[in-house]
Coordinates of C-alpha atoms in Angstrom, one line a residue:
Chain A
M1117 CA 65.1 100.5 147.9
G1118 CA 64.2 99.7 151.6
Q1119 CA 66.6 100.7 154.4
Q1120 CA 67.5 99.1 157.7
T1121 CA 70.1 99.9 160.4
V1122 CA 71.8 97.2 162.5
S1123 CA 74.1 98.1 165.4
A1124 CA 76.9 96.1 167.0
D1125 CA 80.1 96.5 168.9
V1126 CA 82.0 94.2 166.5
L1127 CA 80.8 93.5 163.0
C1128 CA 82.2 90.4 161.2
V1129 CA 82.0 90.7 157.5
G1130 CA 82.0 87.2 156.1
G1131 CA 80.8 84.2 158.1
G1132 CA 83.6 81.8 157.1
I1133 CA 86.0 80.0 159.5
A1134 CA 87.8 83.2 160.4
G1135 CA 84.6 85.3 160.7
L1136 CA 82.8 82.8 162.9
M1137 CA 85.8 82.3 165.1
A1138 CA 86.2 86.1 165.5
A1139 CA 82.5 86.3 166.3
I1140 CA 82.7 83.5 168.9
R1141 CA 85.6 85.1 170.7
A1142 CA 84.4 88.7 170.5
A1143 CA 81.0 87.6 172.0
E1144 CA 82.8 85.7 174.8
M1145 CA 84.6 89.0 175.5
G1146 CA 81.2 90.6 176.1
A1147 CA 80.9 92.4 172.8
K1148 CA 77.6 92.6 170.9
V1149 CA 78.5 90.9 167.7
V1150 CA 76.9 90.8 164.3
V1151 CA 78.0 88.6 161.4
V1152 CA 77.0 89.6 157.9
E1153 CA 77.3 86.9 155.3
K1154 CA 76.6 86.9 151.6
A1155 CA 75.3 83.3 151.6
D1156 CA 74.4 81.2 154.7
T1157 CA 77.1 80.7 157.4
S1158 CA 76.3 77.0 157.8
R1159 CA 77.5 76.2 154.2
S1160 CA 79.4 79.1 152.7
G1161 CA 82.8 79.8 151.3
A1162 CA 85.9 77.7 150.9
A1163 CA 85.1 75.6 153.9
A1164 CA 81.4 75.1 153.0
T1165 CA 81.4 71.3 152.8
G1166 CA 84.5 70.6 154.8
N1167 CA 88.2 70.2 155.4
D1168 CA 90.2 67.2 156.5
H1169 CA 93.6 68.7 157.6
F1170 CA 94.4 71.4 160.1
R1171 CA 97.9 72.6 160.4
C1172 CA 99.0 72.7 164.0
Y1173 CA 101.8 72.1 166.5
I1174 CA 101.0 69.8 169.4
P1175 CA 103.8 69.7 172.0
E1176 CA 103.0 66.2 173.1
V1177 CA 103.4 65.0 169.5
H1178 CA 106.0 67.4 168.1
G1179 CA 108.2 68.1 171.2
D1180 CA 108.4 71.2 173.5
D1181 CA 110.5 73.5 171.3
V1182 CA 108.4 75.4 168.8
Q1183 CA 111.4 77.2 167.2
P1184 CA 112.3 74.5 164.6
F1185 CA 108.7 74.5 163.4
V1186 CA 108.7 78.3 163.1
E1187 CA 111.8 78.0 160.9
M1188 CA 110.2 75.3 158.9
S1189 CA 107.1 77.4 158.3
M1190 CA 109.2 80.4 157.4
N1191 CA 111.0 78.3 154.8
A1192 CA 107.9 76.6 153.4
N1193 CA 106.8 78.1 150.1
M1194 CA 103.6 79.3 151.6
G1195 CA 105.2 80.8 154.6
N1196 CA 107.0 83.8 153.2
P1197 CA 106.9 86.7 153.6
R1198 CA 105.1 86.4 157.0
S1199 CA 107.2 87.3 160.0
A1200 CA 108.6 84.9 162.5
G1201 CA 106.3 86.4 165.1
Y1202 CA 103.3 85.5 162.9
H1203 CA 104.4 81.9 162.6
R1204 CA 105.3 81.6 166.3
T1205 CA 101.9 83.1 167.3
F1206 CA 100.1 80.7 165.0
L1207 CA 101.9 77.6 166.0
S1208 CA 101.8 78.3 169.7
K1209 CA 98.1 79.0 169.7
S1210 CA 97.1 76.3 167.2
F1211 CA 96.7 73.4 169.7
D1212 CA 94.3 75.6 171.8
I1213 CA 92.1 76.1 168.8
V1214 CA 92.2 72.4 168.0
K1215 CA 91.0 71.6 171.5
L1216 CA 88.3 74.3 171.3
W1217 CA 87.0 72.8 168.0
D1218 CA 87.0 69.3 169.5
S1219 CA 85.0 70.7 172.5
Y1220 CA 82.5 72.2 170.0
G1221 CA 81.9 68.8 168.5
I1222 CA 84.1 69.0 165.4
P1223 CA 85.9 65.6 165.4
M1224 CA 89.6 66.6 165.6
K1225 CA 90.6 63.1 166.8
P1226 CA 88.2 61.0 164.7
L1227 CA 90.4 57.9 164.9
G1228 CA 90.9 58.2 168.6
K1229 CA 94.4 59.9 168.6
W1230 CA 96.1 63.0 167.2
E1231 CA 96.9 61.7 163.7
F1232 CA 99.2 63.6 161.3
T1233 CA 99.0 62.3 157.7
G1234 CA 99.6 63.8 154.3
Q1235 CA 100.9 67.2 153.2
A1236 CA 104.4 66.3 154.4
L1237 CA 107.9 65.8 153.1
P1238 CA 109.5 62.4 153.9
G1239 CA 111.8 62.7 156.8
R1240 CA 110.3 66.0 158.0
P1241 CA 107.9 66.5 160.9
R1242 CA 104.2 66.3 159.9
L1243 CA 102.0 69.2 160.9
A1244 CA 98.7 68.4 159.1
L1245 CA 96.3 67.0 161.7
K1246 CA 93.7 64.7 160.1
Y1247 CA 90.2 65.6 161.2
A1248 CA 86.6 65.2 160.1
G1249 CA 85.4 68.7 159.2
Q1250 CA 82.5 68.0 156.9
N1251 CA 80.1 69.8 159.2
Q1252 CA 82.5 72.3 160.7
K1253 CA 80.6 75.3 159.6
V1254 CA 77.2 74.0 160.8
I1255 CA 78.9 73.5 164.2
L1256 CA 80.7 76.9 164.3
T1257 CA 77.4 78.6 163.3
R1258 CA 75.7 76.8 166.2
E1259 CA 78.5 77.9 168.6
A1260 CA 78.3 81.5 167.5
L1261 CA 74.5 81.6 168.0
K1262 CA 74.9 80.0 171.5
R1263 CA 77.0 83.0 172.5
G1264 CA 74.4 85.5 171.3
V1265 CA 76.0 86.4 168.0
Q1266 CA 73.4 87.8 165.5
I1267 CA 73.9 86.3 162.1
V1268 CA 72.5 88.2 159.1
N1269 CA 72.6 85.9 156.1
R1270 CA 72.1 86.7 152.5
V1271 CA 73.5 90.2 152.7
M1272 CA 76.5 91.4 150.8
A1273 CA 78.5 94.1 152.6
F1274 CA 80.3 96.1 149.9
D1275 CA 81.7 99.2 151.6
L1276 CA 83.1 100.1 154.9
L1277 CA 81.8 103.2 156.8
T1278 CA 84.7 105.5 157.6
D1279 CA 84.8 108.8 159.5
G1280 CA 88.0 110.8 159.7
G1281 CA 90.1 107.6 159.6
G1282 CA 88.0 105.6 162.0
I1283 CA 85.9 102.6 161.0
N1284 CA 82.3 102.9 161.8
G1285 CA 80.7 99.8 160.2
A1286 CA 79.7 98.7 156.8
V1287 CA 77.0 99.0 154.2
G1288 CA 75.4 96.1 152.3
I1289 CA 72.6 95.0 150.1
S1290 CA 70.3 92.1 150.6
T1291 CA 70.9 89.4 148.0
R1292 CA 67.2 88.5 148.0
E1293 CA 65.1 91.7 148.8
D1294 CA 65.3 95.2 147.5
K1295 CA 67.0 96.5 150.7
I1296 CA 70.1 98.3 151.8
I1297 CA 71.5 97.8 155.3
H1298 CA 73.7 100.1 157.3
F1299 CA 75.7 98.3 159.9
L1300 CA 77.0 100.6 162.7
A1301 CA 79.9 99.1 164.6
K1302 CA 82.9 100.2 166.8
A1303 CA 85.2 97.6 165.2
V1304 CA 85.0 95.6 162.0
F1305 CA 86.5 92.3 161.2
L1306 CA 86.9 91.2 157.5
G1307 CA 87.0 87.6 156.5
T1308 CA 85.5 87.3 153.0
G1309 CA 87.8 84.8 151.4
R1310 CA 89.8 84.8 148.2
C1311 CA 89.4 86.4 144.7
V1312 CA 88.0 83.5 142.7
R1313 CA 86.3 84.8 139.5
L1314 CA 89.2 87.1 138.3
Y1315 CA 90.5 84.8 135.5
P1316 CA 88.6 82.6 133.2
S1317 CA 87.7 79.2 134.6
P1318 CA 89.4 76.2 133.0
T1319 CA 86.2 75.4 131.1
P1320 CA 85.3 77.9 128.3
G1321 CA 82.0 79.5 129.0
W1322 CA 81.6 77.9 132.4
M1323 CA 82.1 80.6 134.9
F1324 CA 81.5 78.6 138.1
N1325 CA 83.7 75.6 137.5
R1326 CA 86.2 76.7 140.2
A1327 CA 88.5 74.9 142.7
E1328 CA 87.3 77.4 145.3
C1329 CA 83.9 78.9 146.2
P1330 CA 82.9 81.1 143.2
A1331 CA 81.0 83.5 145.5
N1332 CA 84.3 84.6 147.0
T1333 CA 85.1 87.7 144.9
G1334 CA 87.6 89.7 146.9
D1335 CA 84.9 91.8 148.5
G1336 CA 87.0 92.3 151.7
R1337 CA 90.2 93.4 149.9
A1338 CA 88.2 95.7 147.6
M1339 CA 86.3 97.4 150.4
A1340 CA 89.3 97.7 152.7
C1341 CA 91.5 99.2 150.0
R1342 CA 88.8 101.7 149.1
A1343 CA 88.5 102.7 152.7
G1344 CA 92.3 103.4 152.9
A1345 CA 93.7 100.1 154.2
E1346 CA 96.9 98.6 152.8
L1347 CA 97.0 95.4 150.7
T1348 CA 100.2 93.6 150.1
N1349 CA 101.7 91.2 147.5
M1350 CA 98.7 91.7 145.2
E1351 CA 101.0 91.2 142.2
M1352 CA 102.1 87.7 143.3
P1353 CA 100.3 85.0 141.3
Q1354 CA 98.8 81.9 142.7
S1355 CA 97.3 78.9 141.1
W1356 CA 96.0 75.6 142.5
A1357 CA 95.9 72.1 141.0
G1358 CA 93.5 69.2 141.0
P1359 CA 91.5 66.9 138.8
R1360 CA 91.2 68.0 135.2
N1361 CA 87.8 69.6 134.4
F1362 CA 86.2 69.0 137.8
S1363 CA 87.9 72.0 139.5
R1364 CA 88.3 71.1 143.2
N1365 CA 90.9 71.8 145.9
G1366 CA 92.0 69.0 148.1
K1367 CA 95.0 67.6 146.2
G1368 CA 96.8 67.1 149.6
T1369 CA 94.2 64.5 150.6
W1370 CA 95.0 62.2 147.6
I1371 CA 97.2 59.3 148.5
G1372 CA 98.9 58.8 145.1
V1373 CA 102.0 59.6 143.1
V1374 CA 102.1 62.3 140.4
R1375 CA 103.3 60.3 137.3
N1376 CA 104.0 61.2 133.7
P1377 CA 102.4 59.3 130.8
E1378 CA 105.1 56.6 131.0
G1379 CA 104.3 56.0 134.6
K1380 CA 107.5 57.7 136.0
P1381 CA 107.1 59.7 139.2
V1382 CA 107.5 63.4 138.4
G1383 CA 108.4 64.6 141.9
P1384 CA 111.4 63.6 144.0
F1385 CA 109.5 62.6 147.1
V1386 CA 107.6 59.3 146.7
S1387 CA 107.4 56.5 144.2
Q1388 CA 104.5 54.6 145.8
P1389 CA 101.3 55.9 147.4
D1390 CA 102.2 57.0 150.9
R1391 CA 99.5 57.6 153.4
L1392 CA 101.8 59.4 155.9
H1393 CA 103.1 62.0 153.4
G1394 CA 101.1 62.1 150.2
D1395 CA 103.0 63.4 147.2
M1396 CA 104.1 66.9 148.0
A1397 CA 105.0 67.5 144.3
A1398 CA 101.4 68.5 143.7
N1399 CA 101.3 70.7 146.8
L1400 CA 104.7 72.5 146.3
F1401 CA 104.5 72.8 142.5
P1402 CA 100.9 73.2 141.5
T1403 CA 102.0 74.8 138.2
L1404 CA 104.0 71.7 137.1
F1405 CA 100.9 70.1 135.5
G1406 CA 100.6 73.1 133.1
E1407 CA 104.3 73.3 132.5
F1408 CA 104.6 69.6 131.6
E1409 CA 101.6 70.0 129.1
R1410 CA 103.2 73.0 127.5
N1411 CA 106.4 71.1 127.0
N1412 CA 104.6 68.1 125.5
Q1413 CA 105.5 66.0 128.5
G1414 CA 102.0 65.6 129.8
P1415 CA 99.4 64.8 130.7
L1416 CA 100.3 64.1 134.3
Y1417 CA 98.2 61.7 136.5
M1418 CA 97.4 61.3 140.1
D1419 CA 98.1 57.6 140.3
C1420 CA 96.9 55.8 143.4
H1421 CA 97.4 52.2 142.3
G1422 CA 99.2 49.9 144.7
M1423 CA 97.6 51.3 147.8
S1424 CA 96.0 49.0 150.3
K1425 CA 92.2 48.8 150.6
E1426 CA 92.5 50.4 154.0
D1427 CA 94.4 53.3 152.6
Y1428 CA 91.9 53.6 149.7
D1429 CA 89.0 53.8 152.1
Y1430 CA 90.9 56.3 154.3
M1431 CA 91.5 58.5 151.2
L1432 CA 87.9 58.5 150.2
W1433 CA 86.8 59.3 153.8
G1434 CA 89.4 62.1 153.8
L1435 CA 88.2 63.5 150.5
R1436 CA 84.6 63.5 151.7
N1437 CA 85.6 65.5 154.8
E1438 CA 87.8 67.8 152.6
G1439 CA 84.6 68.9 150.8
N1440 CA 85.0 66.6 147.8
T1441 CA 81.8 64.6 148.4
A1442 CA 80.4 65.6 145.0
L1443 CA 83.6 64.5 143.3
I1444 CA 83.6 61.1 145.0
N1445 CA 80.0 60.5 144.2
H1446 CA 80.8 61.4 140.6
L1447 CA 83.7 58.9 140.5
Q1448 CA 81.4 56.2 141.7
E1449 CA 78.6 57.1 139.2
E1450 CA 81.1 57.0 136.4
G1451 CA 82.6 53.7 137.5
I1452 CA 86.0 55.3 138.0
D1453 CA 88.0 53.3 140.5
L1454 CA 91.1 55.0 141.8
Q1455 CA 92.7 51.7 142.5
R1456 CA 92.6 50.9 138.8
D1457 CA 92.3 54.3 137.1
A1458 CA 94.6 57.3 137.2
V1459 CA 92.9 60.7 137.1
E1460 CA 94.5 63.5 135.1
F1461 CA 95.4 66.5 137.1
M1462 CA 95.8 70.1 135.9
T1463 CA 97.0 73.5 137.0
Y1464 CA 93.9 75.7 137.5
E1465 CA 93.6 79.3 136.6
L1466 CA 95.5 82.2 138.3
T1467 CA 94.5 84.4 141.1
T1468 CA 96.3 86.8 143.4
R1469 CA 98.2 85.5 146.4
G1470 CA 98.1 88.9 148.1
G1471 CA 95.6 90.5 150.3
I1472 CA 94.9 92.7 153.3
K1473 CA 98.0 93.1 155.3
Y1474 CA 97.2 91.9 158.8
G1475 CA 99.5 91.3 161.7
E1476 CA 99.7 88.6 164.3
G1477 CA 96.9 90.3 166.3
G1478 CA 94.7 90.4 163.2
E1479 CA 95.2 94.2 163.0
T1480 CA 95.3 95.9 159.6
S1481 CA 96.8 99.3 158.8
L1482 CA 93.5 101.0 159.8
P1483 CA 92.7 101.3 163.5
G1484 CA 89.5 99.3 164.3
L1485 CA 89.8 97.2 161.2
Y1486 CA 90.8 93.6 161.6
A1487 CA 91.2 90.8 159.1
A1488 CA 92.2 87.1 159.0
G1489 CA 91.9 83.9 157.0
D1490 CA 91.9 84.2 153.2
E1491 CA 91.8 87.9 153.2
Y1492 CA 95.5 87.2 152.7
F1493 CA 97.0 83.9 151.7
A1494 CA 96.2 81.5 154.6
G1495 CA 94.4 78.3 155.1
I1496 CA 91.9 76.8 157.5
A1497 CA 94.1 76.6 160.6
T1498 CA 95.4 80.1 160.3
A1499 CA 91.9 81.3 159.6
A1500 CA 90.6 79.7 162.8
T1501 CA 93.6 80.9 164.9
F1502 CA 93.9 84.5 163.7
G1503 CA 90.1 84.9 163.5
Y1504 CA 89.9 84.0 167.1
I1505 CA 92.8 86.3 168.1
A1506 CA 91.4 89.1 165.9
G1507 CA 87.9 88.7 167.5
E1508 CA 89.4 89.2 170.9
N1509 CA 91.4 92.3 169.9
A1510 CA 88.4 93.8 168.0
A1511 CA 86.2 93.3 171.2
R1512 CA 88.9 95.1 173.3
F1513 CA 89.1 97.9 170.7
A1514 CA 85.3 98.3 170.7
K1515 CA 85.2 98.7 174.5
E1516 CA 87.3 101.9 174.3
R1517 CA 85.2 103.5 171.6
E1518 CA 81.9 105.4 171.2
A1519 CA 79.5 104.2 168.6
A1520 CA 78.7 106.4 165.6
E1521 CA 75.2 107.7 165.8
Q1522 CA 74.5 107.4 162.1
A1523 CA 75.9 106.1 158.9
N1524 CA 77.9 108.7 157.1
L1525 CA 78.5 107.4 153.6
R1526 CA 81.6 108.4 151.7
A1527 CA 81.1 110.0 148.3
D1528 CA 82.4 106.9 146.5
T1529 CA 79.9 104.7 148.4
E1530 CA 77.0 107.0 147.5
K1531 CA 78.1 106.8 143.9
R1532 CA 78.1 103.0 144.1
I1533 CA 74.6 103.0 145.5
E1534 CA 73.5 105.3 142.7
L1535 CA 75.1 102.9 140.2
L1536 CA 73.1 100.0 141.7
K1537 CA 69.8 101.9 141.5
A1538 CA 70.6 102.7 137.8
A1539 CA 71.4 99.1 137.1
A1540 CA 68.2 98.0 138.6
S1541 CA 66.1 100.4 136.6
R1542 CA 68.0 100.2 133.2
K1543 CA 66.3 98.0 130.7
I1544 CA 69.0 97.7 128.0
G1545 CA 72.7 97.2 128.9
A1546 CA 75.4 94.8 130.0
N1547 CA 74.5 92.0 132.4
W1548 CA 77.0 91.1 135.1
Q1549 CA 78.2 88.1 133.0
E1550 CA 79.3 90.4 130.2
A1551 CA 81.3 92.5 132.7
N1552 CA 82.8 89.4 134.4
I1553 CA 83.8 87.7 131.1
A1554 CA 85.3 91.0 129.8
L1555 CA 87.3 91.3 133.0
N1556 CA 88.5 87.6 132.7
Q1557 CA 89.6 88.3 129.2
I1558 CA 91.7 91.2 130.1
M1559 CA 93.3 89.4 133.1
Q1560 CA 94.1 86.4 131.1
H1561 CA 95.6 88.3 128.1
Y1562 CA 97.5 91.1 129.8
I1563 CA 98.5 89.8 133.3
G1564 CA 99.0 86.1 132.7
A1565 CA 102.0 83.8 133.2
T1566 CA 104.7 86.2 131.9
L1567 CA 104.5 89.9 132.3
A1568 CA 106.0 92.9 130.6
Q1569 CA 105.5 96.7 130.9
P1570 CA 103.7 97.4 127.5
M1571 CA 101.2 94.6 128.0
L1572 CA 100.6 95.6 131.6
E1573 CA 100.1 99.2 130.6
A1574 CA 97.7 98.3 127.8
G1575 CA 95.8 95.9 130.1
L1576 CA 95.4 98.6 132.8
T1577 CA 94.1 101.1 130.3
N1578 CA 91.6 98.6 128.9
L1579 CA 90.5 97.6 132.4
R1580 CA 89.9 101.2 133.4
R1581 CA 87.9 101.7 130.2
L1582 CA 85.9 98.5 130.9
R1583 CA 85.1 99.6 134.4
Q1584 CA 83.8 103.0 133.2
K1585 CA 81.6 101.3 130.5
A1586 CA 80.3 98.7 133.0
A1587 CA 79.5 101.4 135.6
A1588 CA 77.4 103.2 132.9
S1589 CA 75.7 100.2 131.4
L1590 CA 75.2 97.4 134.0
I1591 CA 71.7 95.9 134.2
S1592 CA 70.2 93.6 136.7
R1593 CA 66.7 92.0 136.9
N1594 CA 66.8 91.2 140.6
Q1595 CA 68.8 91.3 143.8
H1596 CA 70.7 88.2 142.9
E1597 CA 72.0 89.8 139.7
L1598 CA 72.6 93.1 141.5
T1599 CA 74.8 91.2 144.0
H1600 CA 76.8 89.8 141.0
C1601 CA 77.2 93.4 139.6
L1602 CA 78.8 94.5 142.9
E1603 CA 81.0 91.4 142.9
V1604 CA 82.3 92.2 139.4
L1605 CA 83.0 95.8 140.4
N1606 CA 85.0 94.5 143.3
L1607 CA 86.9 92.1 141.1
M1608 CA 87.7 95.0 138.7
D1609 CA 89.1 96.9 141.6
I1610 CA 91.2 93.9 142.5
G1611 CA 92.4 93.6 138.9
E1612 CA 93.4 97.3 138.8
I1613 CA 95.4 96.9 142.0
M1614 CA 97.1 93.8 140.6
F1615 CA 98.1 95.6 137.4
T1616 CA 99.3 98.6 139.4
A1617 CA 101.5 96.4 141.7
A1618 CA 102.8 94.3 138.8
L1619 CA 104.0 97.4 137.0
A1620 CA 105.7 98.6 140.2
R1621 CA 107.6 95.3 140.7
Q1622 CA 110.4 95.7 138.2
E1623 CA 112.0 92.4 138.8
S1624 CA 111.2 88.7 138.8
R1625 CA 110.6 86.8 142.0
G1626 CA 109.3 83.3 142.6
E1627 CA 106.3 82.7 140.4
F1628 CA 106.2 86.4 139.5
R1629 CA 108.0 86.6 136.1
R1630 CA 108.6 89.8 134.3
S1631 CA 110.2 89.1 130.8
D1632 CA 111.5 92.7 130.7
Y1633 CA 113.1 92.3 134.2
P1634 CA 114.2 88.6 134.3
F1635 CA 116.5 89.0 137.4
T1636 CA 115.6 89.0 141.1
N1637 CA 116.8 92.2 142.6
P1638 CA 118.4 91.5 146.0
L1639 CA 117.8 95.1 147.1
L1640 CA 114.1 94.2 147.2
N1641 CA 114.6 91.1 149.4
N1642 CA 113.2 92.7 152.5
K1643 CA 110.6 94.8 150.8
E1644 CA 107.0 94.4 149.8
L1645 CA 104.6 96.4 147.7
A1646 CA 101.8 98.1 149.8
C1647 CA 98.8 99.0 147.7
K1648 CA 96.4 101.6 148.8
M1649 CA 94.0 104.2 147.5
V1650 CA 95.3 107.8 147.1
E1651 CA 93.0 110.5 145.7
N1652 CA 90.7 107.9 144.1
R1653 CA 93.6 106.0 142.4
F1654 CA 95.2 102.8 143.5
V1655 CA 98.9 103.2 144.1
A1656 CA 101.7 100.7 145.0
E1657 CA 104.6 101.7 147.3
W1658 CA 107.7 99.8 148.4
K1659 CA 107.9 99.2 152.1
E1660 CA 110.3 97.4 154.4
I1661 CA 109.0 94.1 155.7
K1662 CA 109.0 94.2 159.5
K1663 CA 110.7 91.1 160.9
Chain B
M1240 CA 71.6 70.9 134.9
P1241 CA 72.5 70.5 138.6
P1242 CA 70.9 70.1 141.1
V1243 CA 68.0 67.9 140.3
I1244 CA 65.0 67.7 142.6
N1245 CA 62.7 64.6 142.8
E1246 CA 59.3 66.4 143.4
E1247 CA 57.8 63.1 144.6
K1248 CA 60.3 62.8 147.4
C1249 CA 60.9 66.5 148.2
I1250 CA 59.3 67.4 151.6
V1251 CA 59.4 71.2 150.8
C1252 CA 61.4 72.0 153.9
G1253 CA 63.5 74.6 152.0
K1254 CA 66.8 73.5 153.4
C1255 CA 68.6 73.4 150.1
A1256 CA 67.5 76.9 149.2
E1257 CA 68.4 78.1 152.7
I1258 CA 72.0 77.0 152.6
C1259 CA 73.1 77.0 148.9
P1260 CA 76.4 79.0 148.8
Q1261 CA 75.6 80.2 145.3
D1262 CA 71.9 80.8 145.9
V1263 CA 71.0 78.9 142.7
F1264 CA 67.5 78.5 144.2
F1265 CA 67.0 82.2 144.2
G1266 CA 63.3 83.0 144.1
S1267 CA 62.1 79.8 145.8
E1268 CA 59.0 80.2 147.9
N1269 CA 58.3 78.7 151.4
N1270 CA 56.4 75.4 151.4
Q1271 CA 56.9 74.8 147.7
V1272 CA 59.4 72.7 145.8
P1273 CA 62.5 74.9 145.3
V1274 CA 63.1 76.4 141.9
I1275 CA 66.5 76.2 140.3
S1276 CA 66.8 79.7 138.9
Y1277 CA 70.5 79.8 138.2
P1278 CA 71.7 76.2 137.4
E1279 CA 74.8 77.5 135.6
E1280 CA 76.0 79.0 138.9
C1281 CA 76.1 75.6 140.7
W1282 CA 79.5 75.0 142.2
H1283 CA 78.8 71.3 142.6
C1284 CA 79.8 71.5 146.2
G1285 CA 77.1 69.1 147.3
A1286 CA 75.9 71.2 150.3
C1287 CA 72.3 70.6 149.2
T1288 CA 72.7 66.8 148.9
L1289 CA 74.5 66.7 152.3
D1290 CA 71.8 68.6 154.2
C1291 CA 68.6 67.4 152.5
P1292 CA 66.7 65.5 155.1
A1293 CA 64.7 63.4 152.6
E1294 CA 66.5 60.5 151.1
G1295 CA 66.7 60.7 147.3
A1296 CA 65.0 64.1 147.0
I1297 CA 67.9 65.9 145.5
R1298 CA 71.0 64.9 143.6
L1299 CA 73.6 66.7 141.5
R1300 CA 73.9 66.0 137.8
I1301 CA 77.5 66.7 136.8
P1302 CA 77.5 68.6 133.4
L1303 CA 79.5 67.2 130.5
P1304 CA 82.3 69.9 130.6
L1305 CA 83.2 68.7 134.1
M1306 CA 83.7 65.1 132.9
L1307 CA 86.9 63.8 134.5
S1308 CA 89.8 62.8 132.3
Y1309 CA 91.3 59.5 133.3
K1310 CA 93.0 56.4 132.0
A1311 CA 92.8 52.7 133.0
L1312 CA 96.2 51.6 134.3
P1313 CA 97.8 48.5 132.8
H1314 CA 98.4 46.7 136.1

């Protein structure tokens, strides 16, 4: 295995929206910045082929008082349990970020004015700015390079370098060449996206049919937790919804009505396609499609009939910008016309809603470690905003700090590298698919829709056993497969953390349902479960939520 | 299996292999028609078709399990 060392003031792990914005800002602050990206920053991750809505508060549109919007965000189902300060910081800064993106050449005003459509409840203010983001990552990559950022594509960082509590960089492998890379840095930013391949995909035997980028495997959460950082709300489930079989996010861009087989609207919000609001039933209750099917009241359809030709064209344009180009092309190839045909929607598989606990400055529980975006339940606008803020803070932190002279690997990191070398030289054993499918099987069976202690305990035991067996038997034929081995090991850590936290939350709350604790315990209202690693075991502890 | 390259129209620029988020083109060589080593790992995101500079050189074939479920409306 070849070896290389790369030095930086600020290292951004993951070149998504958050990572590129952090890199851009840190470089503007004078820091030497390196971005390490598993794929290629111009088309990687959840935002690879675009987004069409950017949540933001624009005073000239929404009025001068931000407070009602802070309260609205706190009460939105996706807002909790973030603090008021988090929401206020985001909303107050969001228009600056919109203007920055527009100046970079991302069309934030593609129709000539600030236009807010979709993702809104009738009678409430609309915060989703319609924009044309199909090439947003190509543009952000160009802006980062302009500012002297060094982008290292096709390298998967898998562990943080730590030294007596400080963060000194990260270590990764090339996904294409037999090479290990040590990144020495004074501050590290994590923005590696969500945990996508934890549960089985909706299609049996088709691992990569996913609403979100299947290369996003919780790498940031796993490496942060192993390095001593806190994760939060990892037991909280999340599932998305969209077209049946062709898993794709972007439901908020559809201009239709969610209807039952008799044609009756299912949600309370709209009864005709409504360009200004969309049907928030799909957004607010993504699990309703699965629930209706289980109760023999399905299937449910996204029904766009009755819309004007102008709205139809607007929707297709929006869906292309939302990253749904392949889906739109497929509809056309199949002769499916959304003005005549209603597409069945479904609830997609589970994942965790939790992640790395980061504050409104992008700071984590470890000094020198920053995170944003989908490292914890977010979205494109918060990824861009807190990425930018975190990049600034990481650059400031780096200025006050001496660089480490060499990479000191922790014992568990050394062990992981030995595991990789063994997998690369072993001839007979388990390929990464076996390990990933076995993990999916455990997650689906033991930590699915309804939870209870004996199932969780059995699942955790099985998962730990699987991890040991996988560690001793994984094989890979090349760097591509070795990368997948590392991803699966990260996903197994995420799974173990989820089981640990789910066992600790002895109540039901929101979508988290314990059949053995069906009540919501009011004594836990202002608390959250912090997950961290103590003596090589993941533990979950209750903590007060700071307001 | 997706993606499908038309070798006659491919200008061997390597763009698809450079940008694919899943690296399904792993093992492709410079100045040669890209190889599709891991077709089952395609996410059908369409990045390759968006960025390919040669008209008609690459397309996605959507596999049968991803077939949309829909119904014609009575209206």
